[in-house]
Amino acid sequence: MDTWKTAFFTCLVLMMGSTLYLGFALIDAGISYTYQQESLKTAIKSNEVLSRVVLASSKAYTQEDLLHLLREIDPNAFIAQEKDQLIIGDITFKFENNVLVEVVQYGI
């Protein structure tokens, strides 16, 4: 009789432990998937902005012109303006002598 009780409680503890482990693994997978989807949305939005700017920049734009263009494309975006750079999301526009020389996209 004692062997039966020991086996039952051992199986019960193992089943509860495996259920908890699988529950945590499922929650972790869901959180990881959510972060992945948000990262993908950010990358798609950045690529859309970048493609619009590249299509619209057939002329040589100054830093102020590009800042105005970016604000027209996405008025709610946070655009950081530094001395020789414009940063919007994960895209950095680099300028030398007020002329666009490089576009760098981080995070992809």
mmCIF file of C-alpha atoms in Angstrom:
data_model
loop_
_atom_site.group_PDB
_atom_site.id
_atom_site.type_symbol
_atom_site.label_atom_id
_atom_site.label_comp_id
_atom_site.label_asym_id
_atom_site.label_seq_id
_atom_site.Cartn_x
_atom_site.Cartn_y
_atom_site.Cartn_z
ATOM 1 C CA MET A 1 0.000 0.000 0.000
ATOM 2 C CA ASP A 2 2.848 2.386 0.736
ATOM 3 C CA THR A 3 4.382 1.715 -2.687
ATOM 4 C CA TRP A 4 1.128 2.668 -4.376
ATOM 5 C CA LYS A 5 0.890 5.970 -2.448
ATOM 6 C CA THR A 6 4.505 6.825 -3.202
ATOM 7 C CA ALA A 7 4.053 6.121 -6.910
ATOM 8 C CA PHE A 8 0.804 8.130 -7.025
ATOM 9 C CA PHE A 9 2.247 11.219 -5.352
ATOM 10 C CA THR A 10 5.437 10.988 -7.408
ATOM 11 C CA CYS A 11 3.392 10.921 -10.619
ATOM 12 C CA LEU A 12 1.200 13.749 -9.311
ATOM 13 C CA VAL A 13 4.222 15.954 -8.574
ATOM 14 C CA LEU A 14 5.788 15.138 -11.958
ATOM 15 C CA MET A 15 2.557 15.932 -13.805
ATOM 16 C CA MET A 16 2.110 19.221 -11.947
ATOM 17 C CA GLY A 17 5.724 20.160 -12.624
ATOM 18 C CA SER A 18 5.494 19.339 -16.308
ATOM 19 C CA THR A 19 2.201 21.255 -16.591
ATOM 20 C CA LEU A 20 3.782 24.321 -14.987
ATOM 21 C CA TYR A 21 6.813 24.043 -17.258
ATOM 22 C CA LEU A 22 4.650 23.764 -20.379
ATOM 23 C CA GLY A 23 2.524 26.696 -19.208
ATOM 24 C CA PHE A 24 5.581 28.907 -18.736
ATOM 25 C CA ALA A 25 6.974 27.772 -22.099
ATOM 26 C CA LEU A 26 3.682 28.689 -23.785
ATOM 27 C CA ILE A 27 3.615 32.133 -22.146
ATOM 28 C CA ASP A 28 7.249 32.723 -23.137
ATOM 29 C CA ALA A 29 6.529 31.757 -26.744
ATOM 30 C CA GLY A 30 3.553 34.114 -26.838
ATOM 31 C CA ILE A 31 5.582 37.024 -25.490
ATOM 32 C CA SER A 32 8.428 36.331 -27.919
ATOM 33 C CA TYR A 33 5.976 36.190 -30.822
ATOM 34 C CA THR A 34 4.433 39.512 -29.777
ATOM 35 C CA TYR A 35 7.824 41.233 -29.625
ATOM 36 C CA GLN A 36 8.723 39.752 -33.000
ATOM 37 C CA GLN A 37 5.525 41.093 -34.569
ATOM 38 C CA GLU A 38 6.090 44.576 -33.109
ATOM 39 C CA SER A 39 9.657 44.567 -34.413
ATOM 40 C CA LEU A 40 8.411 43.542 -37.840
ATOM 41 C CA LYS A 41 5.813 46.336 -37.853
ATOM 42 C CA THR A 42 8.517 48.867 -36.944
ATOM 43 C CA ALA A 43 10.799 47.591 -39.703
ATOM 44 C CA ILE A 44 8.012 47.719 -42.291
ATOM 45 C CA LYS A 45 7.095 51.271 -41.287
ATOM 46 C CA SER A 46 10.755 52.334 -41.448
ATOM 47 C CA ASN A 47 11.118 50.797 -44.895
ATOM 48 C CA GLU A 48 7.990 52.601 -46.101
ATOM 49 C CA VAL A 49 9.350 55.945 -44.879
ATOM 50 C CA LEU A 50 12.726 55.222 -46.417
ATOM 51 C CA SER A 51 11.229 54.243 -49.772
ATOM 52 C CA ARG A 52 9.073 57.382 -49.862
ATOM 53 C CA VAL A 53 12.084 59.562 -49.101
ATOM 54 C CA VAL A 54 14.245 57.854 -51.709
ATOM 55 C CA LEU A 55 11.522 58.195 -54.337
ATOM 56 C CA ALA A 56 10.927 61.821 -53.459
ATOM 57 C CA SER A 57 14.606 62.726 -53.243
ATOM 58 C CA SER A 58 15.467 62.686 -56.897
ATOM 59 C CA LYS A 59 16.719 66.221 -56.280
ATOM 60 C CA ALA A 60 19.457 67.024 -53.798
ATOM 61 C CA TYR A 61 17.710 67.989 -50.565
ATOM 62 C CA THR A 62 19.228 69.944 -47.722
ATOM 63 C CA GLN A 63 18.791 68.812 -44.138
ATOM 64 C CA GLU A 64 15.913 71.258 -43.614
ATOM 65 C CA ASP A 65 14.172 70.084 -46.790
ATOM 66 C CA LEU A 66 14.436 66.452 -45.742
ATOM 67 C CA LEU A 67 13.189 67.284 -42.239
ATOM 68 C CA HIS A 68 10.157 69.019 -43.767
ATOM 69 C CA LEU A 69 9.565 66.042 -46.088
ATOM 70 C CA LEU A 70 9.772 63.564 -43.190
ATOM 71 C CA ARG A 71 7.289 65.617 -41.171
ATOM 72 C CA GLU A 72 4.906 65.610 -44.146
ATOM 73 C CA ILE A 73 5.212 61.838 -44.555
ATOM 74 C CA ASP A 74 4.634 61.038 -40.871
ATOM 75 C CA PRO A 75 3.556 64.047 -38.779
ATOM 76 C CA ASN A 76 3.328 61.998 -35.560
ATOM 77 C CA ALA A 77 6.811 60.475 -35.808
ATOM 78 C CA PHE A 78 9.550 61.373 -33.358
ATOM 79 C CA ILE A 79 12.331 62.927 -35.415
ATOM 80 C CA ALA A 80 15.607 63.743 -33.680
ATOM 81 C CA GLN A 81 17.639 66.458 -35.346
ATOM 82 C CA GLU A 82 21.306 66.603 -34.485
ATOM 83 C CA LYS A 83 24.103 68.677 -35.985
ATOM 84 C CA ASP A 84 24.663 66.567 -39.108
ATOM 85 C CA GLN A 85 21.993 63.881 -38.668
ATOM 86 C CA LEU A 86 18.266 63.309 -38.792
ATOM 87 C CA ILE A 87 17.043 60.249 -36.900
ATOM 88 C CA ILE A 88 13.556 58.832 -37.345
ATOM 89 C CA GLY A 89 12.897 55.421 -35.820
ATOM 90 C CA ASP A 90 15.836 53.220 -36.742
ATOM 91 C CA ILE A 91 16.798 55.250 -39.834
ATOM 92 C CA THR A 92 19.609 57.802 -39.681
ATOM 93 C CA PHE A 93 20.182 60.350 -42.442
ATOM 94 C CA LYS A 94 23.750 61.682 -42.365
ATOM 95 C CA PHE A 95 24.717 65.016 -43.898
ATOM 96 C CA GLU A 96 27.997 66.709 -44.781
ATOM 97 C CA ASN A 97 27.947 70.393 -45.704
ATOM 98 C CA ASN A 98 24.141 70.261 -45.555
ATOM 99 C CA VAL A 99 24.015 67.586 -48.304
ATOM 100 C CA LEU A 100 22.698 64.055 -47.732
ATOM 101 C CA VAL A 101 25.613 61.626 -47.990
ATOM 102 C CA GLU A 102 24.429 58.450 -46.254
ATOM 103 C CA VAL A 103 21.289 56.695 -45.048
ATOM 104 C CA VAL A 104 21.786 54.029 -42.388
ATOM 105 C CA GLN A 105 19.103 51.695 -41.080
ATOM 106 C CA TYR A 106 19.812 50.017 -37.758
ATOM 107 C CA GLY A 107 18.073 46.987 -36.336
ATOM 108 C CA ILE A 108 17.694 44.945 -39.505
#
